Tab-separated table of C-alpha atoms and ligand atoms in Angstrom:
chain	number	residue	atom	x	y	z
A	1	MET	CA	32.434	-29.089	15.350
A	2	ALA	CA	32.737	-25.760	17.324
A	3	GLN	CA	29.635	-23.831	16.564
A	4	VAL	CA	28.231	-21.823	19.543
A	5	ARG	CA	24.530	-21.314	19.899
A	6	LEU	CA	23.097	-18.654	22.152
A	7	ASN	CA	19.352	-19.294	22.290
A	8	HIS	CA	17.528	-16.282	23.800
A	9	ILE	CA	20.102	-15.599	26.513
A	10	PHE	CA	19.341	-13.100	29.267
A	11	LYS	CA	21.645	-11.879	31.983
A	12	LYS	CA	20.190	-10.092	34.997
A	13	TYR	CA	22.648	-9.261	37.723
A	14	SER	CA	21.565	-9.750	41.346
A	15	ASN	CA	21.008	-5.929	41.713
A	16	GLY	CA	18.223	-6.479	39.055
A	17	PHE	CA	20.190	-4.799	36.266
A	18	ALA	CA	19.428	-6.348	32.896
A	19	ALA	CA	22.838	-6.425	31.236
A	20	VAL	CA	21.904	-8.593	28.154
A	21	ASN	CA	18.581	-8.933	26.717
A	22	ASP	CA	17.474	-11.895	24.294
A	23	PHE	CA	20.809	-12.589	22.543
A	24	HIS	CA	20.040	-15.159	19.808
A	25	LEU	CA	22.568	-16.194	17.514
A	26	ASP	CA	24.238	-19.069	15.906
A	27	ILE	CA	28.306	-18.613	15.737
A	28	LYS	CA	29.324	-20.900	12.918
A	29	ASP	CA	32.180	-23.455	13.064
A	30	ARG	CA	35.528	-21.548	12.420
A	31	GLU	CA	33.829	-18.060	12.369
A	32	PHE	CA	35.487	-15.025	13.544
A	33	LEU	CA	32.667	-13.173	15.427
A	34	VAL	CA	33.158	-9.687	16.769
A	35	LEU	CA	30.978	-8.290	19.525
A	36	VAL	CA	31.242	-4.476	19.468
A	37	GLY	CA	29.557	-1.689	21.066
A	38	PRO	CA	30.185	1.279	23.557
A	39	SER	CA	31.200	0.743	27.289
A	40	GLY	CA	28.503	-1.124	29.172
A	41	CYS	CA	26.566	-2.347	26.106
A	42	GLY	CA	26.864	-5.947	27.548
A	43	LYS	CA	29.540	-7.468	25.406
A	44	SER	CA	31.883	-8.663	28.159
A	45	THR	CA	28.965	-10.004	30.092
A	46	THR	CA	28.003	-12.014	27.034
A	47	LEU	CA	31.531	-13.335	26.677
A	48	ARG	CA	31.850	-14.164	30.114
A	49	MET	CA	28.544	-16.129	29.940
A	50	ILE	CA	30.078	-18.185	27.013
A	51	ALA	CA	33.050	-18.818	29.195
A	52	GLY	CA	31.095	-19.797	32.020
A	53	LEU	CA	32.394	-16.971	34.253
A	54	GLU	CA	28.906	-15.439	34.668
A	55	ASP	CA	25.541	-17.499	35.215
A	56	ILE	CA	23.058	-17.275	32.412
A	57	SER	CA	19.666	-15.927	34.019
A	58	GLU	CA	17.561	-17.238	31.066
A	59	GLY	CA	18.229	-19.042	27.686
A	60	ASP	CA	20.345	-21.967	26.516
A	61	LEU	CA	24.105	-22.018	25.609
A	62	TYR	CA	25.442	-24.773	23.330
A	63	ILE	CA	29.117	-25.289	22.401
A	64	GLY	CA	29.079	-28.064	19.656
A	65	ASP	CA	26.048	-30.049	20.422
A	66	ARG	CA	26.356	-29.849	24.159
A	67	ARG	CA	24.326	-27.609	26.376
A	68	VAL	CA	26.759	-26.033	28.606
A	69	ASN	CA	24.688	-23.747	30.996
A	70	ASP	CA	25.757	-25.884	33.937
A	71	VAL	CA	29.168	-27.007	32.637
A	72	ALA	CA	32.342	-25.556	34.577
A	73	PRO	CA	34.357	-23.141	32.745
A	74	LYS	CA	37.297	-25.541	32.732
A	75	ASP	CA	35.103	-28.474	31.072
A	76	ARG	CA	33.695	-26.098	28.232
A	77	ASP	CA	36.625	-26.591	25.948
A	78	ILE	CA	37.339	-22.899	25.579
A	79	ALA	CA	40.407	-20.607	26.212
A	80	MET	CA	40.151	-17.134	27.073
A	81	VAL	CA	42.518	-14.094	26.431
A	82	PHE	CA	41.965	-10.882	28.503
A	83	GLN	CA	43.020	-7.372	28.107
A	84	SER	CA	45.303	-7.841	31.149
A	85	TYR	CA	47.618	-10.657	30.169
A	86	ALA	CA	47.512	-12.268	33.588
A	87	LEU	CA	50.885	-13.954	33.130
A	88	TYR	CA	52.457	-15.509	36.368
A	89	PRO	CA	55.295	-13.162	37.115
A	90	HIS	CA	57.531	-15.642	38.705
A	91	MET	CA	57.324	-18.212	35.921
A	92	ASN	CA	59.110	-17.996	32.590
A	93	VAL	CA	57.393	-17.990	29.339
A	94	TYR	CA	57.475	-21.661	28.963
A	95	ASP	CA	56.066	-22.542	32.258
A	96	ASN	CA	53.471	-19.879	31.916
A	97	MET	CA	52.494	-21.666	28.695
A	98	ALA	CA	52.696	-25.037	30.250
A	99	PHE	CA	50.595	-24.276	33.486
A	100	GLY	CA	47.194	-24.961	32.192
A	101	LEU	CA	48.282	-28.250	30.476
A	102	LYS	CA	50.068	-29.474	33.605
A	103	LEU	CA	47.075	-28.822	35.636
A	104	ARG	CA	45.054	-31.083	33.268
A	105	LYS	CA	47.941	-33.670	33.608
A	106	PHE	CA	49.008	-33.718	30.136
A	107	PRO	CA	52.058	-35.801	29.470
A	108	LYS	CA	55.441	-33.954	29.391
A	109	ASP	CA	56.427	-34.645	25.849
A	110	GLU	CA	52.878	-33.630	24.582
A	111	ILE	CA	53.165	-30.290	26.534
A	112	ASP	CA	56.636	-29.527	24.964
A	113	LYS	CA	55.274	-30.443	21.443
A	114	ARG	CA	52.606	-28.079	21.839
A	115	ILE	CA	54.523	-25.144	23.260
A	116	GLN	CA	57.333	-25.469	20.641
A	117	GLU	CA	54.549	-25.368	17.826
A	118	ALA	CA	52.839	-22.376	19.513
A	119	ALA	CA	55.978	-20.570	20.072
A	120	ARG	CA	56.920	-21.142	16.422
A	121	ILE	CA	53.620	-19.797	15.191
A	122	LEU	CA	53.916	-16.772	17.457
A	123	ASP	CA	57.496	-16.140	16.757
A	124	ILE	CA	58.388	-16.354	20.538
A	125	THR	CA	60.793	-19.432	20.690
A	126	HIS	CA	63.715	-17.184	21.552
A	127	LEU	CA	61.642	-15.847	24.579
A	128	LEU	CA	60.707	-19.162	26.248
A	129	ASP	CA	63.390	-18.798	29.022
A	130	ARG	CA	62.259	-15.290	29.944
A	131	LYS	CA	60.127	-14.108	32.853
A	132	PRO	CA	57.063	-11.727	31.816
A	133	LYS	CA	58.984	-8.499	33.270
A	134	ALA	CA	61.606	-8.970	30.640
A	135	LEU	CA	59.069	-8.763	27.678
A	136	SER	CA	57.630	-6.007	25.936
A	137	GLY	CA	53.695	-5.526	25.831
A	138	GLY	CA	53.389	-6.982	22.573
A	139	GLN	CA	55.434	-9.919	23.504
A	140	ARG	CA	53.473	-10.712	26.737
A	141	GLN	CA	50.158	-10.431	24.669
A	142	ARG	CA	51.675	-13.064	22.312
A	143	VAL	CA	52.566	-15.349	25.283
A	144	ALA	CA	48.951	-14.912	26.443
A	145	LEU	CA	47.667	-16.029	23.070
A	146	GLY	CA	50.337	-18.819	23.277
A	147	ARG	CA	48.827	-20.052	26.496
A	148	ALA	CA	45.374	-20.149	24.854
A	149	ILE	CA	46.731	-21.909	21.683
A	150	VAL	CA	48.424	-24.797	23.486
A	151	ARG	CA	45.052	-25.751	24.916
A	152	GLU	CA	43.777	-26.573	21.378
A	153	PRO	CA	40.387	-25.298	22.523
A	154	GLN	CA	37.236	-25.600	20.314
A	155	VAL	CA	36.519	-21.814	20.868
A	156	PHE	CA	38.721	-18.897	21.487
A	157	LEU	CA	37.111	-16.057	23.588
A	158	MET	CA	39.051	-12.757	23.597
A	159	ASP	CA	38.103	-9.707	25.500
A	160	GLU	CA	39.765	-6.590	24.173
A	161	PRO	CA	43.131	-8.332	23.906
A	162	LEU	CA	44.768	-5.293	22.340
A	163	SER	CA	43.570	-2.462	24.283
A	164	ASN	CA	46.846	-2.301	26.363
A	165	LEU	CA	48.964	-2.134	23.392
A	166	ASP	CA	50.193	1.048	21.819
A	167	ALA	CA	48.652	2.165	18.481
A	168	LYS	CA	51.367	0.632	16.121
A	169	LEU	CA	51.485	-2.461	17.922
A	170	ARG	CA	47.727	-2.967	18.101
A	171	VAL	CA	47.691	-2.714	14.176
A	172	GLN	CA	50.417	-5.347	13.868
A	173	MET	CA	48.659	-7.714	16.353
A	174	ARG	CA	45.395	-7.132	14.734
A	175	THR	CA	46.792	-8.857	11.454
A	176	GLU	CA	48.617	-11.339	13.521
A	177	ILE	CA	45.474	-12.543	15.330
A	178	ALA	CA	43.602	-12.657	12.015
A	179	LYS	CA	46.259	-14.774	10.415
A	180	LEU	CA	46.412	-16.966	13.494
A	181	HIS	CA	42.750	-17.556	13.217
A	182	LYS	CA	43.100	-18.702	9.529
A	183	ARG	CA	45.936	-21.089	10.556
A	184	LEU	CA	44.299	-22.597	13.624
A	185	GLU	CA	40.861	-22.997	12.177
A	186	THR	CA	38.890	-22.575	15.307
A	187	THR	CA	35.957	-20.353	16.242
A	188	VAL	CA	36.813	-17.013	17.812
A	189	VAL	CA	34.455	-14.690	19.847
A	190	TYR	CA	36.242	-11.380	20.073
A	191	VAL	CA	35.068	-8.432	22.305
A	192	THR	CA	35.988	-4.780	21.318
A	193	HIS	CA	34.797	-1.465	21.638
A	194	ASP	CA	37.024	-0.387	18.673
A	195	GLN	CA	35.025	-0.318	15.339
A	196	THR	CA	38.304	-0.469	13.272
A	197	GLU	CA	38.970	-3.945	15.055
A	198	ALA	CA	35.534	-5.049	14.422
A	199	MET	CA	35.629	-4.039	10.622
A	200	THR	CA	39.016	-5.453	9.977
A	201	MET	CA	38.865	-8.761	11.940
A	202	GLY	CA	35.386	-10.011	11.951
A	203	ASP	CA	33.703	-12.602	9.452
A	204	ARG	CA	30.670	-11.145	11.129
A	205	ILE	CA	30.180	-8.309	13.550
A	206	VAL	CA	27.297	-8.191	16.373
A	207	VAL	CA	26.704	-4.459	17.295
A	208	MET	CA	25.361	-4.198	20.694
A	209	LYS	CA	23.782	-1.108	22.756
A	210	ASP	CA	22.108	-1.257	26.250
A	211	GLY	CA	22.315	-4.957	26.295
A	212	ILE	CA	20.287	-5.284	23.103
A	213	VAL	CA	21.598	-6.779	19.653
A	214	GLN	CA	21.227	-4.110	17.060
A	215	GLN	CA	22.548	-5.780	14.121
A	216	VAL	CA	24.401	-8.933	13.073
A	217	ALA	CA	26.114	-8.861	9.756
A	218	THR	CA	29.490	-8.979	7.692
A	219	PRO	CA	31.378	-5.888	7.878
A	220	THR	CA	30.482	-4.614	4.472
A	221	GLU	CA	26.875	-5.211	5.163
A	222	ILE	CA	26.942	-3.341	8.395
A	223	TYR	CA	28.880	-0.412	6.631
A	224	ASN	CA	26.847	-0.179	3.499
A	225	HIS	CA	23.425	-1.152	5.288
A	226	PRO	CA	23.313	-0.325	8.745
A	227	ALA	CA	20.109	-1.268	10.317
A	228	ASN	CA	19.582	1.832	12.267
A	229	GLN	CA	21.057	5.280	12.989
A	230	PHE	CA	22.944	3.961	16.059
A	231	VAL	CA	24.900	1.312	13.962
A	232	ALA	CA	25.305	3.955	11.304
A	233	SER	CA	26.951	6.279	13.755
A	234	PHE	CA	28.947	3.740	15.548
A	235	ILE	CA	30.637	2.073	12.565
A	236	GLY	CA	32.842	4.253	10.492
A	237	SER	CA	35.317	6.983	11.168
A	238	PRO	CA	34.671	9.811	11.131
A	239	GLY	CA	31.008	8.897	11.631
A	240	MET	CA	28.024	9.384	9.287
A	241	ASN	CA	26.602	12.960	8.957
A	242	PHE	CA	22.857	13.177	10.137
A	243	ILE	CA	20.407	15.874	9.064
A	244	LYS	CA	16.821	16.027	10.396
A	245	GLY	CA	14.208	17.143	8.009
A	246	SER	CA	11.263	15.657	5.930
A	247	VAL	CA	10.364	13.747	2.807
A	248	LYS	CA	8.278	15.615	0.148
A	249	GLU	CA	6.837	14.961	-3.314
A	250	GLU	CA	6.806	17.727	-5.910
A	251	GLY	CA	6.179	17.495	-9.488
A	252	GLY	CA	6.956	13.789	-9.387
A	253	LYS	CA	10.146	14.313	-7.510
A	254	VAL	CA	10.780	12.799	-4.208
A	255	LYS	CA	12.779	15.198	-2.033
A	256	PHE	CA	14.447	15.634	1.321
A	257	THR	CA	14.022	19.091	2.804
A	258	ALA	CA	15.628	20.712	5.710
A	259	PRO	CA	16.660	24.218	6.443
A	260	GLY	CA	19.182	25.175	3.750
A	261	MET	CA	18.846	21.768	1.883
A	262	ASP	CA	16.702	20.703	-0.836
A	263	ILE	CA	17.655	17.309	-2.310
A	264	ILE	CA	16.142	15.238	-5.091
A	265	PHE	CA	16.437	11.535	-4.381
A	266	PRO	CA	17.455	9.130	-7.386
A	267	ASP	CA	14.691	7.109	-8.681
A	268	ASP	CA	15.379	3.954	-6.615
A	269	LYS	CA	15.528	5.819	-3.392
A	270	ALA	CA	12.267	7.676	-4.373
A	271	SER	CA	10.600	4.541	-5.045
A	272	ALA	CA	11.650	2.986	-1.805
A	273	LEU	CA	10.503	6.104	0.226
A	274	ARG	CA	7.191	6.037	-1.680
A	275	SER	CA	6.355	2.457	-1.117
A	276	ALA	CA	7.403	2.572	2.515
A	277	GLY	CA	4.903	5.563	3.145
A	278	TYR	CA	7.552	8.155	3.794
A	279	ILE	CA	5.940	11.078	1.674
A	280	GLY	CA	5.208	13.886	4.102
A	281	LYS	CA	7.016	12.106	7.104
A	282	ASP	CA	9.824	13.406	9.228
A	283	VAL	CA	13.118	11.501	8.710
A	284	THR	CA	16.779	11.774	9.291
A	285	PHE	CA	19.086	11.971	6.236
A	286	GLY	CA	22.556	10.202	6.446
A	287	ILE	CA	25.619	10.626	4.225
A	288	ARG	CA	29.184	9.214	5.033
A	289	PRO	CA	32.119	11.851	5.016
A	290	GLU	CA	33.607	9.952	1.951
A	291	ASP	CA	30.402	10.279	-0.004
A	292	ILE	CA	30.959	14.047	-0.011
A	293	TYR	CA	33.302	15.376	-2.783
A	294	SER	CA	34.982	18.611	-3.294
A	295	ASP	CA	36.403	18.057	-6.862
A	296	ASN	CA	34.693	19.769	-9.851
A	297	GLN	CA	34.851	16.753	-11.912
A	298	PHE	CA	32.592	14.773	-9.638
A	299	ILE	CA	30.316	17.776	-9.054
A	300	GLU	CA	29.896	18.217	-12.800
A	301	ALA	CA	29.724	14.592	-13.837
A	302	ASN	CA	27.832	12.717	-11.314
A	303	PRO	CA	24.127	12.539	-12.171
A	304	PHE	CA	23.216	11.358	-8.627
A	305	GLN	CA	24.829	14.203	-6.770
A	306	SER	CA	23.537	17.317	-4.853
A	307	ASN	CA	25.387	20.279	-4.212
A	308	ILE	CA	25.981	21.935	-0.745
A	309	LYS	CA	27.375	25.148	0.038
A	310	ALA	CA	29.939	24.722	2.806
A	311	ASP	CA	31.584	27.193	5.208
A	312	ILE	CA	34.605	25.390	6.311
A	313	ASP	CA	35.280	25.415	9.902
A	314	VAL	CA	38.258	23.212	10.596
A	315	VAL	CA	40.508	21.206	8.451
A	316	GLU	CA	42.264	18.173	9.794
A	317	ASN	CA	45.200	17.119	7.836
A	318	MET	CA	45.492	13.202	7.705
A	319	GLY	CA	48.366	13.243	5.143
A	320	SER	CA	46.614	11.612	2.243
A	321	GLU	CA	43.255	12.952	2.952
A	322	LEU	CA	41.484	15.982	4.760
A	323	TYR	CA	38.758	15.714	7.245
A	324	VAL	CA	36.857	18.859	6.384
A	325	TYR	CA	34.331	20.027	9.180
A	326	PHE	CA	31.746	22.592	7.795
A	327	ASN	CA	28.490	24.245	8.253
A	328	ASN	CA	25.966	24.066	5.596
A	329	ILE	CA	23.575	26.941	4.857
A	330	GLY	CA	21.040	25.285	7.510
A	331	GLY	CA	23.707	25.478	10.148
A	332	ASN	CA	24.159	21.755	10.216
A	333	GLN	CA	27.688	20.562	11.274
A	334	MET	CA	29.103	18.052	8.580
A	335	ILE	CA	32.199	16.352	7.800
A	336	ALA	CA	33.639	15.543	4.434
A	337	ARG	CA	36.695	13.296	3.896
A	338	VAL	CA	38.390	14.654	0.833
A	339	ASP	CA	41.567	14.183	-1.156
A	340	ALA	CA	44.545	16.268	0.354
A	341	ARG	CA	45.152	17.500	-3.032
A	342	GLU	CA	41.989	19.422	-3.024
A	343	GLY	CA	43.829	22.070	-0.738
A	344	LEU	CA	40.778	22.968	1.295
A	345	LYS	CA	41.413	25.351	4.222
A	346	HIS	CA	39.707	26.855	7.341
A	347	GLY	CA	37.633	29.766	6.373
A	348	MET	CA	36.944	28.873	2.728
A	349	ASN	CA	33.534	28.910	1.242
A	350	VAL	CA	32.990	25.965	-1.304
A	351	THR	CA	30.644	23.943	-2.976
A	352	LEU	CA	30.610	20.294	-2.095
A	353	GLY	CA	28.747	17.303	-3.871
A	354	MET	CA	27.120	14.462	-2.242
A	355	ASP	CA	26.816	11.155	-3.761
A	356	LEU	CA	23.270	10.512	-3.441
A	357	SER	CA	23.386	6.797	-4.540
A	358	LYS	CA	25.138	6.392	-1.325
A	359	CYS	CA	22.917	8.327	1.014
A	360	HIS	CA	20.757	6.768	3.821
A	361	VAL	CA	17.344	7.722	5.275
A	362	PHE	CA	16.145	6.816	8.903
A	363	ASP	CA	12.684	6.951	10.353
A	364	ALA	CA	12.660	10.057	12.797
A	365	GLN	CA	11.002	8.081	15.431
A	366	THR	CA	12.191	4.552	15.414
A	367	GLU	CA	15.642	5.531	14.052
A	368	LEU	CA	15.400	2.144	11.788
A	369	SER	CA	16.981	2.413	8.469
A	370	VAL	CA	14.480	2.861	5.301
A	371	PHE	CA	17.804	2.344	3.299
B	1	ATP	P1	33.242	-2.368	28.854
B	1	ATP	O1	33.752	-2.047	27.327
B	1	ATP	O2	33.015	-1.148	29.584
B	1	ATP	O3	33.795	-3.498	29.539
B	1	ATP	P2	30.879	-3.942	28.194
B	1	ATP	O4	30.080	-3.799	27.020
B	1	ATP	O5	31.737	-5.154	28.104
B	1	ATP	O6	31.657	-2.606	28.545
B	1	ATP	P3	29.735	-5.317	30.548
B	1	ATP	O7	31.012	-5.338	31.353
B	1	ATP	O8	29.338	-6.308	29.912
B	1	ATP	O9	29.832	-4.090	29.420
B	1	ATP	O10	28.506	-4.643	31.522
B	1	ATP	C1	27.260	-4.445	30.884
B	1	ATP	C2	26.538	-3.724	32.101
B	1	ATP	O11	26.332	-4.538	33.206
B	1	ATP	C3	27.226	-2.473	32.596
B	1	ATP	O12	26.267	-1.458	32.736
B	1	ATP	C4	27.642	-2.762	33.817
B	1	ATP	O13	27.795	-1.744	34.822
B	1	ATP	C5	26.682	-3.820	34.344
B	1	ATP	N1	27.325	-4.773	35.268
B	1	ATP	C6	28.515	-5.558	35.086
B	1	ATP	N2	28.645	-6.329	36.087
B	1	ATP	C7	27.752	-6.166	36.948
B	1	ATP	C8	27.489	-6.743	38.231
B	1	ATP	N3	28.220	-7.717	38.823
B	1	ATP	N4	26.601	-6.253	38.886
B	1	ATP	C9	25.500	-5.295	38.418
B	1	ATP	N5	25.798	-4.696	37.207
B	1	ATP	C10	26.867	-5.207	36.498
């Protein structure tokens, strides 16, 4: 079994800086867990503590049933893949992959068996004789993965392994790592600052900010039900639109009001706001760009929609869709993501429809999600 248990883990560096605060999580056996967050949020420090490359200031770390706080990295049964491939330049691919096993005094034929199998899985058999300088970036990254695979560790730790690759290769390697994980059936802890990698690869995602875990959930849950405004803004591209305003009740209807906006919430959202005591309170309204529509059919037919008048500022053509940057009457900058066939252009003044069944509301003070 290779579950990893972080039991109230803290990291304080020697200069007193608290990089990780009370990280508490059970990573399941064979789970692909992604740690994501902006630069400096403590994700690499967390991974390095699991690897044993960084001391744990407080808390207990278990790999399987063993408490490993004081176990040396080489004895933790983990393998780590870094952003920099760190291959030995004077050794060919075969020897790079064999190195760790030779150090651990594995028999020659066992080493060969593992290398041939890993090379086959990664499609690098034809490269085994080459030196790293004769490989492309993607091939080098595969060798780095191969070197980790041959160890047959209980847990793979990956720290931004794809960030040195160009955009196309990154997409390709993303799916390869996901396939590899299914095939190897091991636990993976993967660090990235890229929300797309987190969404596409993770069984669960941990979103971190300033050393504190903000939310742990499946990609779908995080996307549809972000725990707070930070998670809502970090996950999703382009990011969610936020408008500051307040909740009012008039004639039995619960509304969100802000300069130039007067929105009547659908009944379920109205009840949620009422029962959580938000009538009369300041809130932040959130709507994702893809939940804003420009086609008349949606605007006419959807009962849970609300119109906004939009002055289109900039239109980014993504091919199949348009990112439409506009100002609403209240002067809020917003983004809609609409079908390219809608033909929206800079300078147009149009009516857009928001799908209120998908809207979010956050507490103005705590920034926690109401829904
Ligand atoms: P990035 O994506 O930029 O690598 P990260 O989320 O992985 O960011 P960490 O490398 O875990 O961030 O660093 C978390 C915080 O701890 C940062 O503010 C960093 O400056 C600080 N930090 C890292 N190493 C040390 C150290 N040795 N001494 C003091 N502070 C440190």
